[in-house]
Every structure is written in C-alpha cells, then in structure tokens.
Amino acid sequence: MAERALRLTGLSKSFAGVRALDGVTFEVDAGEVHALVGGNGSGKSTLVKVLAGYHAPDPGAQLELGGRTVSLPLPPGSSSRLGLSFVHQDLGLIPSLSILENMRVGRYRPGRAGRISWRRERQAVEAALRHFGLDLPVDAHVGMLSPLHRALVAIARAFADAELHGGGVVVLDEPTAYLPTDGVDRLFDAIGVLRQNGTAAVIVTHRLEEVFRVADRTTVLREGRAVGTAPTAELDEGKLIELILGRKLEEYYPAGASAIGDTVLSVRHLDGGSVHDLSFDVHRGEILGLAGLVGMGHTEVPYQIFGAVPARGGTIEVQGHQPVPAGSLTPREANRLGLGLLPADRLGGSGVGGVSLRENVSLPVVARFFQGGRIRRRAEGRYVQGLLREHDVRPPFPESPLAMLSGGNQQKALLAKWLQMRLPVMLLDEPAQGVDIGARKEIFQRLREAAQAGACMVMASSEFDDLAGVCDRVLVFRHGRIVDELAGAGLTEDRLTAACYSSRSAA
Amino acid sequence: MSTVRAGEPATLEAGEGTAVPPPAPAARRAWLFDAGERYGLLVAWAAVIVLFSILAPGTFPTRANFDTIFGTQAVLLVLTVGLIVPLSVGEYDLSIGGVMGLSTIFVAYLQVQQHWPVVVAVLVALAAGLAIGAVNAFFVVGVGLSSFVTTLGMGTLLTGVGYGLTNSTTIGGISSGFVQVITYQVLGLPTAFFIGLLLTIVAWYVLQHTPLGRHLVFVGEGQEVARLTGLPVAKIRAGSLIACSVLAAGAGVLQAGVVGAADPGGGASYLLPAFAAAFLGATSIRPGRFNAWGAFVAVYFLVTGISGLELMGISGWVQDVFYGGSLVIAVAFARVAARRRNAAA
C-alpha cells in the first residue's frame, strides 16, 4: 500500500450561494502522477486555489499532508513549508530576474553575518537544473528563456521545494498550455524525475491525450463533485469524456464545410517579426488555419494583419477597400476595414477581468445603446444576456465580472464580443487554448457558423488536431515562411504534424 | 461583487451549471456589504456632521460655517472632478496644483496689473490650461513618458513661473464685479458652488452615461484590450489630460473670484486634497471606479471634517494630517475592497 501524500476530504466551497465544490474527496499517493480533469466550472481551479491557500474552504474540510493533519484554511504562502508546491499556468517567475534569483528568492541560506553565499546558491541551482537535464547559465534572465525552459525552471523550483520537505506534492496547473508539442515531452520527462524521487505530481489539464501519457490515476470533477477516481489504465478516451461531460460527446468538430466564395482578404509580401515575405488569400466562408511549431511565426500573423504589432512591410487588402500598407496599419483602421482580432491573451488583450460581462461584450457596439442622450443599460443588459445564452456562456449573468467565469466561458463570451459584429474577416490566435473539451466544441461550432454565414476566419494554432478538425485549409509555417499547404482530404492531423516537423523545405 | 444580485434569477438550467438558489442570509450579507460600500462615505459624512454639531454646538452647525464649507471649497471640487478624468484612464496629473495656481495668477496679473477686461483675463487663463494640458499630452502620449514624472515636473515648473510673475507676492484687488459674480448667493449658496455642482453633473453624465465614458474605463482598466478593440486610445489619453488641465485652470479662475487675490503658493496646497478626495471618492457610490458623485461626497466629507476640527481649536497642522491620512486610508480601503471582490470571483 503506497503511502498517502495528500488526502483532502469533505471539501466544499461556495461563492455567494453558488457551490463551486461540493463534498469533494481527493487523495494522492506518494510518488504517483495524478491527473485532475473536468470541464469549465467543474471546480478544478477552486480546488487548486484552496490548496494554495488562496481560497478558504467552507467549514468541514480536512486536509492531511504526508499523514499529518493540517488545519484549513492554509495561510497564503504557507503551502511550500508544508511540502506542497505549485507550478501555476503563468509559472510565477519574474522575467527580469536571473534563473538563480528566481530559483532562490525567499529561500536563501544566509551564512555568517547573514551574508548570502552566492557560490553555494549557484551550485545548488546548477544541481537542481541538471536534475531535469537543463544546462542553462544560471545568470540568464528568465525573460530571455524559451517557454519550455521557463516551464522547466518553474518545475525545478517546485521540485526543489518539495524535496526539501521529504517528497511532498507538486501541483502543475495546465503546465502544457503554452508549450509547443516538442516541449511537452521534455516536461513529461521532468515529471518522471519527480516520480522517481518519491514526489507526487498532480497535473491539472484539459488535454486528454496527456492524461493517458503521464498519469497513474485520474480524478474527474464535474459540477463541483468528484465523479470518479480510477487508475488511468482502466480508462479510455470515450469513457473519460463521458465522465467529464456526464454524457456522450457525439460530434466533436462541426460537420460540413461552408461554400467557399470570392477572395475577401489578400495579404501581400507581409514582413515583420519572424515573418518574411508572406502572401496568401482567404475566401468568403473559409476557415484558414496557420500552423507551425512554436516560434515559427504563424501566431504573429493575426496581430500583424490587424496592425496590433507593427509590420515592416507588405500590404493588406480587404474586399471593397483599397490595399493598405501593413507597416502603418493601426487596430482602429483594421477594425474599420472589417477585421476583428481575438488574441490568445484572454485577460491581457481580449477582455478586462474586473469589468462586467455586459461592458466587456458590448464594448465594440456600445454606441448602439446610446439613445436619447444616455446608454440604455437595461436594453444593453438584455441584449448581452441574449448573446451569452446564444453562445452558451455559463452563468449568463451580464453583471458578473469577466474574471469570475472559467477560462472556457470567458473565451466564449469574448468570441461573442467579436462575432456579434458580423465582420467579414476574423483573425484568431489559439482560440481554444486552455479551454475544456465542451467549450472547445462550442467555440468551433460558432466559428463554423460564422463562416457559413459568409465571414472568413484566419486561425493561428499549434494544436494540430483542432486545425485538422476545423479548418478548410491550413498553411504550414517554418521560420516565418509558408512551406506547405494542406486542404481537403489531405488535411489530417498526421499529415499536419508531419508537415510541421518535416525538414524537407526548411529555410 | 457577487454573481447573484438582488432581482436576478439565481438558478441556471438544471444539470449543467453549478448554481443553486442562494441561501438567503449569504445573499443578504452580500447586499449589505454592497450597500455599505456604496453609501458608507455618505453615512460617515452625516456622522461627522452630527458629531461636530454635538461637540461644537455654538460654532459648527451655523450658517457661517455652512457657507464656508460649501462656498470656499467649490474650488477643490472642480479640481477633483477634473482629476478623476485622467485617473479613470490610468494617468496621473500632478500638475493640477501648478495649473490652478498659475491660472489664478493670470487672472489677477492680467486684470489688476495689465488692466485687461476680466472676461479676457479669464479666457486667457483657461486657454493657458488648455495649452499646458496639450504639452502634458504631447510628452505623455506622443513621446511616451510616464505621466507621473512629466506632470510632477510640469507642476513644479508652473509654480515657479507663478512666483516669477508675481515677484513672490500676493496680487490683490481683483475686480469686485467678478468677485461678486462668483460669490453671488443663490438659494443661500454662492455661484461657485453651483459651478462645481454643474461640472460634477457633467462629469457624472459623461463618465457614466456615454460611450466615451465607457471607453475611458476600458483604457484605464485594460489599455491593450481597448487598443485591440479599435478604440482611439491615444486620443482618449491625450484628451483626458487636456480636459483635466482646463478644469484645473477653471478651478484657478474660481479661486480668483472666491478669494479676490492671487497667492503664488496657493495652487500647490490644493494638489494633495484633490488626490485624497479623488481616491476616497473611488471607494463609494461606484466603488472601484473613479466617479463624479463619489468625488463630490469625498470633497465635502473631508472639508466638513477639517472645518469641524478647526472649530474645535485644532488648526493649522490638522489639514495636512487629515488630507494625507485620508489619502492613505482611502487607497488602503479601496485595495481591501477590491481584494474582497476578487476573492468572491
């Protein structure tokens, strides 16, 4: 019988009458990798936040760590002393500090006269990094590292903390959300290192294939209840989806293409960032994918076409308008030309977390509600509520702050913000990133419907299964240039993966 | 803020959501907290009035004191109302004290020493405010400097110019006709108060009831979101600095009328009170946002408190202590309230 690293029982948490967690029991054995999965609003993040000391649970919850009872709520910042460390989605690293400083801040071991021995600190950090196969200069600024290296540094730090307390538990919250496909393998190797050392890992994820690759056991949350814990080997994808949704998921990707019409958007010789001399056309009713491994430039394209980041050269032409130089395009002009952009950074570029759904969603059309000298808030609220219901945003309360919703529901609401305008061209960057399986389906459905209604979509992503499932045509990027184009029967996940990794046309 | 509000249907479609009908006590508590936060400052103001009326029954609840509170402090009200505009979009304007002081000096200098008609002097003062705001906007929006540092420098510069123009002395003798207009009593209150009230209403209307006000909020809370939604962010930021500066100049004109003289150090002493009132105002009426009625209540709460303390015989130093302390407490309170709101999310 394995030793129990963490045991949480009777965990409930309500927010103003809404039950986010309801009598959840969650147990993690020492040295196991335990996946925690569930749809939007299932309570995953709330559970993690209780463990991090960010939320106080309702009375009655009990927590044991390494066999010792720990009283709840945990004071914020105390979890690492208890052998519980976290790798949050944003990693919690400070970009302007070095690896050494990030790894050791708050953990310095002062020597005589309170002086920090930098030599000793440096050795400790180098050793910790080597553990995960990382050979990085410890003085390098974290901001200069690749996303993968940043994630690995955060994991090395969490592991060092857990190890200091004899095993412990490392909680990884969506650790692969910002990683390229090839980075995920390295991350899983790192998790393997944790396991070998008797440290338990809890991995919170939306990506089911990862669950099957890495987890020993899986716990599924649905609507705030733990609906099952099972050895992963006893599950298959269908069963897991059924547990997550509470029903069978019939068609994941929307069926049926739209009628492809004339050219709506023409990009010519676009140059900027890591993109070189890029030309392509998008047609009415088409969903065009921009694919590539991370860093290949495809995710920069939507921002450049929208004028959100400056391009060096090239022109953008939208049907019915004169071509405009991309170098001087601003988002405001792009918007006038009929372009919309859904950025990947939900709460940094897409919507404001502290502001209500009503104000966030109606922002581009708020002038419509300005009648008789004032904004008709009631009409605005009713309109937004209708839109939220139509886009299956839960809960559809226009007055809730955006940040109150789960990631997937935020994304559905922000997509509604743009789709309501019925623009001829929508540019999207990773529209399904960090979004659960039910919301993904919903989002793709909306994109297809908008395309069928005559819009064209340009969607950058590093998720090959989504691109293959949703797009009519995909352009494959390598070092900022198009190296391949897949469409129709030739557009499958396997071929897309092969095209992205293939070096035959590498620049 | 809670998901469930009074009058809002609390249940979701069965089966999918995580909502259950809220237990009444929790909802009532949330509502009470909400109301307490919204109107707490108003209640505190009333409490201060009652307290000093009991402590200083002979001097506090009197006509003269009432006139002082509502009459003289219209200047601070106009300054504060102007200040909440750039604060709403996330920009500081620390030059308002300097702008206000210089504007008062312009009125006095041009009218008293250069014998210009007072109307022209007033227009020049307001135009100077516009020009200074445009210069601030050029450096902050055009060049991309921090508004904090730019306006800090600008304010000090303007105060210096004021000392230069006046030879560091007070210029008195502003046209008595002008003074009479500004202090003319309507319904027992001077014109200056009604000008302040009118500007408060205008600011409330623009911030709360127009698309422009909505845009200001988004530029302040998420500049990148505003930019990527296609809002004219640069124009909004520049416009807010210019509007603030014009209003500060307006406060200076009022000051000239209320006092009848220009003191070269007069503007600088209004800077901190305006910030204290703006931040204190952001904790009430529309908590979490800089808002006009919050600023209005905050100005009169602060002024009432100070006048009460002075009538109790504690004078001189008490202003600085009270304003400084209020600023820190207001910011701390706003922070705690915001944290509470976020924790509910």
mmCIF file of N, CA, C and O in Angstrom, chain A residues 229-306:
data_model
loop_
_atom_site.group_PDB
_atom_site.id
_atom_site.type_symbol
_atom_site.label_atom_id
_atom_site.label_comp_id
_atom_site.label_asym_id
_atom_site.label_seq_id
_atom_site.Cartn_x
_atom_site.Cartn_y
_atom_site.Cartn_z
ATOM 1 N N THR A 229 -12.525 8.382 -9.360
ATOM 2 C CA THR A 229 -11.069 8.296 -9.401
ATOM 3 C C THR A 229 -10.748 6.890 -9.864
ATOM 4 O O THR A 229 -11.329 5.930 -9.358
ATOM 5 N N ALA A 230 -9.884 6.768 -10.843
ATOM 6 C CA ALA A 230 -9.574 5.439 -11.361
ATOM 7 C C ALA A 230 -8.148 5.409 -11.867
ATOM 8 O O ALA A 230 -7.611 6.434 -12.290
ATOM 9 N N PRO A 231 -7.524 4.203 -11.826
ATOM 10 C CA PRO A 231 -6.233 4.061 -12.495
ATOM 11 C C PRO A 231 -6.435 4.398 -13.983
ATOM 12 O O PRO A 231 -7.403 3.948 -14.592
ATOM 13 N N THR A 232 -5.550 5.192 -14.523
ATOM 14 C CA THR A 232 -5.728 5.661 -15.894
ATOM 15 C C THR A 232 -5.794 4.484 -16.870
ATOM 16 O O THR A 232 -6.486 4.540 -17.885
ATOM 17 N N ALA A 233 -5.076 3.411 -16.550
ATOM 18 C CA ALA A 233 -5.052 2.254 -17.446
ATOM 19 C C ALA A 233 -6.448 1.658 -17.633
ATOM 20 O O ALA A 233 -6.710 0.991 -18.636
ATOM 21 N N GLU A 234 -7.336 1.896 -16.686
ATOM 22 C CA GLU A 234 -8.680 1.333 -16.810
ATOM 23 C C GLU A 234 -9.615 2.233 -17.607
ATOM 24 O O GLU A 234 -10.785 1.906 -17.787
ATOM 25 N N LEU A 235 -9.115 3.381 -18.029
ATOM 26 C CA LEU A 235 -9.967 4.321 -18.750
ATOM 27 C C LEU A 235 -9.586 4.348 -20.229
ATOM 28 O O LEU A 235 -8.479 3.981 -20.600
ATOM 29 N N ASP A 236 -10.536 4.764 -21.064
ATOM 30 C CA ASP A 236 -10.150 5.139 -22.419
ATOM 31 C C ASP A 236 -10.754 6.509 -22.702
ATOM 32 O O ASP A 236 -11.502 7.045 -21.881
ATOM 33 N N GLU A 237 -10.417 7.062 -23.855
ATOM 34 C CA GLU A 237 -10.805 8.443 -24.103
ATOM 35 C C GLU A 237 -12.323 8.627 -24.046
ATOM 36 O O GLU A 237 -12.825 9.587 -23.466
ATOM 37 N N GLY A 238 -13.045 7.686 -24.632
ATOM 38 C CA GLY A 238 -14.507 7.779 -24.644
ATOM 39 C C GLY A 238 -15.072 7.809 -23.229
ATOM 40 O O GLY A 238 -15.932 8.622 -22.900
ATOM 41 N N LYS A 239 -14.565 6.897 -22.388
ATOM 42 C CA LYS A 239 -15.047 6.831 -21.004
ATOM 43 C C LYS A 239 -14.739 8.111 -20.259
ATOM 44 O O LYS A 239 -15.561 8.623 -19.501
ATOM 45 N N LEU A 240 -13.524 8.620 -20.491
ATOM 46 C CA LEU A 240 -13.096 9.811 -19.776
ATOM 47 C C LEU A 240 -13.967 11.009 -20.185
ATOM 48 O O LEU A 240 -14.428 11.779 -19.342
ATOM 49 N N ILE A 241 -14.215 11.141 -21.473
ATOM 50 C CA ILE A 241 -15.063 12.243 -21.945
ATOM 51 C C ILE A 241 -16.457 12.127 -21.348
ATOM 52 O O ILE A 241 -17.057 13.123 -20.925
ATOM 53 N N GLU A 242 -16.946 10.905 -21.286
ATOM 54 C CA GLU A 242 -18.267 10.701 -20.713
ATOM 55 C C GLU A 242 -18.312 11.125 -19.245
ATOM 56 O O GLU A 242 -19.278 11.742 -18.791
ATOM 57 N N LEU A 243 -17.236 10.784 -18.519
ATOM 58 C CA LEU A 243 -17.166 11.197 -17.108
ATOM 59 C C LEU A 243 -17.110 12.715 -16.983
ATOM 60 O O LEU A 243 -17.757 13.305 -16.123
ATOM 61 N N ILE A 244 -16.365 13.343 -17.858
ATOM 62 C CA ILE A 244 -16.195 14.796 -17.778
ATOM 63 C C ILE A 244 -17.502 15.509 -18.098
ATOM 64 O O ILE A 244 -17.911 16.445 -17.413
ATOM 65 N N LEU A 245 -18.165 15.053 -19.155
ATOM 66 C CA LEU A 245 -19.367 15.741 -19.615
ATOM 67 C C LEU A 245 -20.633 15.231 -18.938
ATOM 68 O O LEU A 245 -21.639 15.922 -18.913
ATOM 69 N N GLY A 246 -20.587 14.003 -18.436
ATOM 70 C CA GLY A 246 -21.803 13.392 -17.898
ATOM 71 C C GLY A 246 -22.718 12.925 -19.021
ATOM 72 O O GLY A 246 -23.886 12.638 -18.811
ATOM 73 N N ARG A 247 -22.214 12.923 -20.233
ATOM 74 C CA ARG A 247 -22.983 12.417 -21.366
ATOM 75 C C ARG A 247 -21.983 12.085 -22.467
ATOM 76 O O ARG A 247 -20.815 12.416 -22.387
ATOM 77 N N LYS A 248 -22.477 11.433 -23.503
ATOM 78 C CA LYS A 248 -21.590 11.111 -24.609
ATOM 79 C C LYS A 248 -21.408 12.333 -25.505
ATOM 80 O O LYS A 248 -22.325 13.137 -25.672
ATOM 81 N N LEU A 249 -20.227 12.503 -26.026
ATOM 82 C CA LEU A 249 -19.979 13.591 -26.949
ATOM 83 C C LEU A 249 -20.025 13.027 -28.358
ATOM 84 O O LEU A 249 -19.175 12.254 -28.752
ATOM 85 N N GLU A 250 -21.058 13.419 -29.108
ATOM 86 C CA GLU A 250 -21.219 12.793 -30.415
ATOM 87 C C GLU A 250 -20.193 13.328 -31.411
ATOM 88 O O GLU A 250 -19.201 12.697 -31.716
ATOM 89 N N GLU A 251 -20.448 14.528 -31.874
ATOM 90 C CA GLU A 251 -19.584 15.090 -32.902
ATOM 91 C C GLU A 251 -18.724 16.163 -32.277
ATOM 92 O O GLU A 251 -19.212 17.184 -31.828
ATOM 93 N N TYR A 252 -17.433 15.959 -32.288
ATOM 94 C CA TYR A 252 -16.568 16.926 -31.642
ATOM 95 C C TYR A 252 -16.370 18.154 -32.513
ATOM 96 O O TYR A 252 -16.606 19.280 -32.099
ATOM 97 N N TYR A 253 -15.955 17.934 -33.737
ATOM 98 C CA TYR A 253 -15.760 19.060 -34.639
ATOM 99 C C TYR A 253 -17.018 19.266 -35.470
ATOM 100 O O TYR A 253 -17.683 18.311 -35.829
ATOM 101 N N PRO A 254 -17.334 20.513 -35.771
ATOM 102 C CA PRO A 254 -18.566 20.778 -36.515
ATOM 103 C C PRO A 254 -18.529 20.118 -37.888
ATOM 104 O O PRO A 254 -17.501 20.097 -38.557
ATOM 105 N N ALA A 255 -19.659 19.565 -38.272
ATOM 106 C CA ALA A 255 -19.727 18.882 -39.558
ATOM 107 C C ALA A 255 -19.986 19.899 -40.658
ATOM 108 O O ALA A 255 -20.510 20.986 -40.416
ATOM 109 N N GLY A 256 -19.597 19.532 -41.844
ATOM 110 C CA GLY A 256 -19.987 20.322 -43.009
ATOM 111 C C GLY A 256 -19.129 21.538 -43.227
ATOM 112 O O GLY A 256 -18.862 22.301 -42.312
ATOM 113 N N ALA A 257 -18.671 21.701 -44.440
ATOM 114 C CA ALA A 257 -17.905 22.883 -44.786
ATOM 115 C C ALA A 257 -18.885 23.957 -45.208
ATOM 116 O O ALA A 257 -20.087 23.721 -45.294
ATOM 117 N N SER A 258 -18.374 25.150 -45.435
ATOM 118 C CA SER A 258 -19.238 26.190 -45.939
ATOM 119 C C SER A 258 -18.898 26.374 -47.415
ATOM 120 O O SER A 258 -17.865 25.910 -47.884
ATOM 121 N N ALA A 259 -19.772 27.081 -48.115
ATOM 122 C CA ALA A 259 -19.500 27.351 -49.517
ATOM 123 C C ALA A 259 -18.378 28.375 -49.595
ATOM 124 O O ALA A 259 -18.482 29.451 -49.019
ATOM 125 N N ILE A 260 -17.304 28.018 -50.275
ATOM 126 C CA ILE A 260 -16.171 28.937 -50.387
ATOM 127 C C ILE A 260 -16.445 29.911 -51.531
ATOM 128 O O ILE A 260 -16.779 29.489 -52.638
ATOM 129 N N GLY A 261 -16.341 31.195 -51.263
ATOM 130 C CA GLY A 261 -16.670 32.200 -52.269
ATOM 131 C C GLY A 261 -15.448 32.945 -52.770
ATOM 132 O O GLY A 261 -14.348 32.387 -52.807
ATOM 133 N N ASP A 262 -15.636 34.222 -53.102
ATOM 134 C CA ASP A 262 -14.546 35.011 -53.661
ATOM 135 C C ASP A 262 -13.581 35.482 -52.580
ATOM 136 O O ASP A 262 -13.842 35.350 -51.389
ATOM 137 N N THR A 263 -12.477 36.056 -53.007
ATOM 138 C CA THR A 263 -11.421 36.468 -52.085
ATOM 139 C C THR A 263 -11.872 37.664 -51.247
ATOM 140 O O THR A 263 -12.351 38.654 -51.790
ATOM 141 N N VAL A 264 -11.714 37.539 -49.927
ATOM 142 C CA VAL A 264 -12.115 38.618 -49.029
ATOM 143 C C VAL A 264 -10.887 39.345 -48.493
ATOM 144 O O VAL A 264 -10.871 40.559 -48.363
ATOM 145 N N LEU A 265 -9.858 38.589 -48.175
ATOM 146 C CA LEU A 265 -8.646 39.179 -47.597
ATOM 147 C C LEU A 265 -7.439 38.742 -48.415
ATOM 148 O O LEU A 265 -7.263 37.550 -48.675
ATOM 149 N N SER A 266 -6.647 39.714 -48.839
ATOM 150 C CA SER A 266 -5.398 39.395 -49.537
ATOM 151 C C SER A 266 -4.237 39.995 -48.783
ATOM 152 O O SER A 266 -4.204 41.196 -48.552
ATOM 153 N N VAL A 267 -3.301 39.132 -48.405
ATOM 154 C CA VAL A 267 -2.095 39.592 -47.735
ATOM 155 C C VAL A 267 -0.965 39.468 -48.747
ATOM 156 O O VAL A 267 -0.830 38.422 -49.391
ATOM 157 N N ARG A 268 -0.190 40.546 -48.926
ATOM 158 C CA ARG A 268 0.887 40.526 -49.930
ATOM 159 C C ARG A 268 2.216 40.961 -49.323
ATOM 160 O O ARG A 268 2.315 42.050 -48.760
ATOM 161 N N HIS A 269 3.195 40.107 -49.438
ATOM 162 C CA HIS A 269 4.580 40.419 -49.048
ATOM 163 C C HIS A 269 4.681 40.936 -47.616
ATOM 164 O O HIS A 269 5.453 41.862 -47.336
ATOM 165 N N LEU A 270 3.922 40.376 -46.731
ATOM 166 C CA LEU A 270 3.950 40.817 -45.328
ATOM 167 C C LEU A 270 5.292 40.437 -44.699
ATOM 168 O O LEU A 270 5.771 39.320 -44.840
ATOM 169 N N ASP A 271 5.867 41.413 -44.005
ATOM 170 C CA ASP A 271 7.189 41.246 -43.419
ATOM 171 C C ASP A 271 7.148 41.853 -42.017
ATOM 172 O O ASP A 271 6.668 42.966 -41.844
ATOM 173 N N GLY A 272 7.632 41.135 -41.035
ATOM 174 C CA GLY A 272 7.654 41.714 -39.697
ATOM 175 C C GLY A 272 7.870 40.627 -38.664
ATOM 176 O O GLY A 272 7.431 39.499 -38.867
ATOM 177 N N GLY A 273 8.552 40.963 -37.568
ATOM 178 C CA GLY A 273 8.845 39.951 -36.564
ATOM 179 C C GLY A 273 9.620 38.824 -37.206
ATOM 180 O O GLY A 273 10.601 39.042 -37.904
ATOM 181 N N SER A 274 9.167 37.574 -37.033
ATOM 182 C CA SER A 274 9.866 36.476 -37.683
ATOM 183 C C SER A 274 9.179 36.053 -38.987
ATOM 184 O O SER A 274 9.446 34.996 -39.520
ATOM 185 N N VAL A 275 8.265 36.889 -39.480
ATOM 186 C CA VAL A 275 7.543 36.573 -40.716
ATOM 187 C C VAL A 275 8.232 37.244 -41.906
ATOM 188 O O VAL A 275 8.588 38.421 -41.836
ATOM 189 N N HIS A 276 8.441 36.467 -42.967
ATOM 190 C CA HIS A 276 9.115 37.008 -44.150
ATOM 191 C C HIS A 276 8.270 36.844 -45.398
ATOM 192 O O HIS A 276 7.819 35.737 -45.692
ATOM 193 N N ASP A 277 8.100 37.924 -46.126
ATOM 194 C CA ASP A 277 7.525 37.914 -47.459
ATOM 195 C C ASP A 277 6.338 36.952 -47.573
ATOM 196 O O ASP A 277 6.350 36.018 -48.365
ATOM 197 N N LEU A 278 5.332 37.220 -46.783
ATOM 198 C CA LEU A 278 4.198 36.298 -46.693
ATOM 199 C C LEU A 278 3.046 36.807 -47.556
ATOM 200 O O LEU A 278 2.638 37.958 -47.440
ATOM 201 N N SER A 279 2.564 35.941 -48.448
ATOM 202 C CA SER A 279 1.410 36.309 -49.271
ATOM 203 C C SER A 279 0.400 35.178 -49.248
ATOM 204 O O SER A 279 0.769 34.013 -49.386
ATOM 205 N N PHE A 280 -0.857 35.509 -49.005
ATOM 206 C CA PHE A 280 -1.909 34.497 -49.136
ATOM 207 C C PHE A 280 -3.271 35.183 -49.263
ATOM 208 O O PHE A 280 -3.400 36.378 -48.988
ATOM 209 N N ASP A 281 -4.251 34.425 -49.713
ATOM 210 C CA ASP A 281 -5.621 34.919 -49.853
ATOM 211 C C ASP A 281 -6.547 34.101 -48.959
ATOM 212 O O ASP A 281 -6.301 32.932 -48.724
ATOM 213 N N VAL A 282 -7.596 34.726 -48.477
ATOM 214 C CA VAL A 282 -8.633 33.999 -47.749
ATOM 215 C C VAL A 282 -9.963 34.321 -48.415
ATOM 216 O O VAL A 282 -10.184 35.445 -48.854
ATOM 217 N N HIS A 283 -10.825 33.313 -48.483
ATOM 218 C CA HIS A 283 -12.068 33.473 -49.232
ATOM 219 C C HIS A 283 -13.285 33.474 -48.333
ATOM 220 O O HIS A 283 -13.233 32.983 -47.214
ATOM 221 N N ARG A 284 -14.359 34.017 -48.886
ATOM 222 C CA ARG A 284 -15.628 34.036 -48.182
ATOM 223 C C ARG A 284 -16.007 32.617 -47.740
ATOM 224 O O ARG A 284 -15.928 31.684 -48.534
ATOM 225 N N GLY A 285 -16.380 32.485 -46.472
ATOM 226 C CA GLY A 285 -16.843 31.186 -45.986
ATOM 227 C C GLY A 285 -15.732 30.226 -45.593
ATOM 228 O O GLY A 285 -16.001 29.109 -45.184
ATOM 229 N N GLU A 286 -14.484 30.699 -45.670
ATOM 230 C CA GLU A 286 -13.369 29.786 -45.439
ATOM 231 C C GLU A 286 -12.805 29.936 -44.026
ATOM 232 O O GLU A 286 -12.721 31.040 -43.494
ATOM 233 N N ILE A 287 -12.415 28.812 -43.424
ATOM 234 C CA ILE A 287 -11.634 28.862 -42.183
ATOM 235 C C ILE A 287 -10.221 28.445 -42.548
ATOM 236 O O ILE A 287 -9.988 27.289 -42.926
ATOM 237 N N LEU A 288 -9.317 29.414 -42.481
ATOM 238 C CA LEU A 288 -7.933 29.155 -42.860
ATOM 239 C C LEU A 288 -7.097 28.983 -41.603
ATOM 240 O O LEU A 288 -7.126 29.833 -40.712
ATOM 241 N N GLY A 289 -6.359 27.887 -41.526
ATOM 242 C CA GLY A 289 -5.501 27.659 -40.368
ATOM 243 C C GLY A 289 -4.076 28.089 -40.666
ATOM 244 O O GLY A 289 -3.604 27.958 -41.801
ATOM 245 N N LEU A 290 -3.402 28.630 -39.657
ATOM 246 C CA LEU A 290 -1.978 28.922 -39.759
ATOM 247 C C LEU A 290 -1.307 28.019 -38.735
ATOM 248 O O LEU A 290 -1.529 28.161 -37.542
ATOM 249 N N ALA A 291 -0.492 27.072 -39.224
ATOM 250 C CA ALA A 291 0.058 26.058 -38.333
ATOM 251 C C ALA A 291 1.565 26.163 -38.287
ATOM 252 O O ALA A 291 2.193 26.737 -39.171
ATOM 253 N N GLY A 292 2.128 25.569 -37.273
ATOM 254 C CA GLY A 292 3.574 25.512 -37.164
ATOM 255 C C GLY A 292 3.962 25.142 -35.754
ATOM 256 O O GLY A 292 3.112 25.120 -34.860
ATOM 257 N N LEU A 293 5.236 24.844 -35.560
ATOM 258 C CA LEU A 293 5.726 24.647 -34.212
ATOM 259 C C LEU A 293 5.878 26.030 -33.587
ATOM 260 O O LEU A 293 5.942 27.027 -34.299
ATOM 261 N N VAL A 294 5.940 26.064 -32.263
ATOM 262 C CA VAL A 294 6.037 27.370 -31.612
ATOM 263 C C VAL A 294 7.305 28.091 -32.060
ATOM 264 O O VAL A 294 8.356 27.476 -32.206
ATOM 265 N N GLY A 295 7.174 29.386 -32.334
ATOM 266 C CA GLY A 295 8.320 30.173 -32.741
ATOM 267 C C GLY A 295 8.516 30.229 -34.243
ATOM 268 O O GLY A 295 9.481 30.808 -34.727
ATOM 269 N N MET A 296 7.599 29.622 -35.004
ATOM 270 C CA MET A 296 7.760 29.600 -36.453
ATOM 271 C C MET A 296 7.072 30.802 -37.116
ATOM 272 O O MET A 296 7.055 30.896 -38.337
ATOM 273 N N GLY A 297 6.477 31.670 -36.322
ATOM 274 C CA GLY A 297 5.949 32.911 -36.875
ATOM 275 C C GLY A 297 4.466 32.905 -37.159
ATOM 276 O O GLY A 297 3.862 33.964 -37.311
ATOM 277 N N HIS A 298 3.840 31.717 -37.229
ATOM 278 C CA HIS A 298 2.428 31.693 -37.634
ATOM 279 C C HIS A 298 1.525 32.420 -36.657
ATOM 280 O O HIS A 298 0.559 33.042 -37.061
ATOM 281 N N THR A 299 1.858 32.402 -35.351
ATOM 282 C CA THR A 299 0.971 33.059 -34.394
ATOM 283 C C THR A 299 1.158 34.584 -34.403
ATOM 284 O O THR A 299 0.384 35.304 -33.793
ATOM 285 N N GLU A 300 2.200 35.075 -35.080
ATOM 286 C CA GLU A 300 2.387 36.532 -35.152
ATOM 287 C C GLU A 300 1.504 37.139 -36.229
ATOM 288 O O GLU A 300 1.194 38.334 -36.197
ATOM 289 N N VAL A 301 1.135 36.306 -37.212
ATOM 290 C CA VAL A 301 0.448 36.834 -38.402
ATOM 291 C C VAL A 301 -0.868 37.550 -38.076
ATOM 292 O O VAL A 301 -1.092 38.668 -38.558
ATOM 293 N N PRO A 302 -1.758 36.973 -37.248
ATOM 294 C CA PRO A 302 -3.020 37.685 -36.986
ATOM 295 C C PRO A 302 -2.797 39.082 -36.423
ATOM 296 O O PRO A 302 -3.487 40.032 -36.801
ATOM 297 N N TYR A 303 -1.790 39.231 -35.538
ATOM 298 C CA TYR A 303 -1.523 40.527 -34.925
ATOM 299 C C TYR A 303 -0.988 41.517 -35.954
ATOM 300 O O TYR A 303 -1.285 42.712 -35.901
ATOM 301 N N GLN A 304 -0.174 41.009 -36.889
ATOM 302 C CA GLN A 304 0.385 41.911 -37.905
ATOM 303 C C GLN A 304 -0.683 42.358 -38.888
ATOM 304 O O GLN A 304 -0.716 43.510 -39.303
ATOM 305 N N ILE A 305 -1.565 41.440 -39.267
ATOM 306 C CA ILE A 305 -2.622 41.813 -40.210
ATOM 307 C C ILE A 305 -3.553 42.845 -39.571
ATOM 308 O O ILE A 305 -4.112 43.702 -40.234
ATOM 309 N N PHE A 306 -3.691 42.774 -38.238
ATOM 310 C CA PHE A 306 -4.608 43.666 -37.530
ATOM 311 C C PHE A 306 -3.926 44.986 -37.152
ATOM 312 O O PHE A 306 -4.559 45.884 -36.621
#
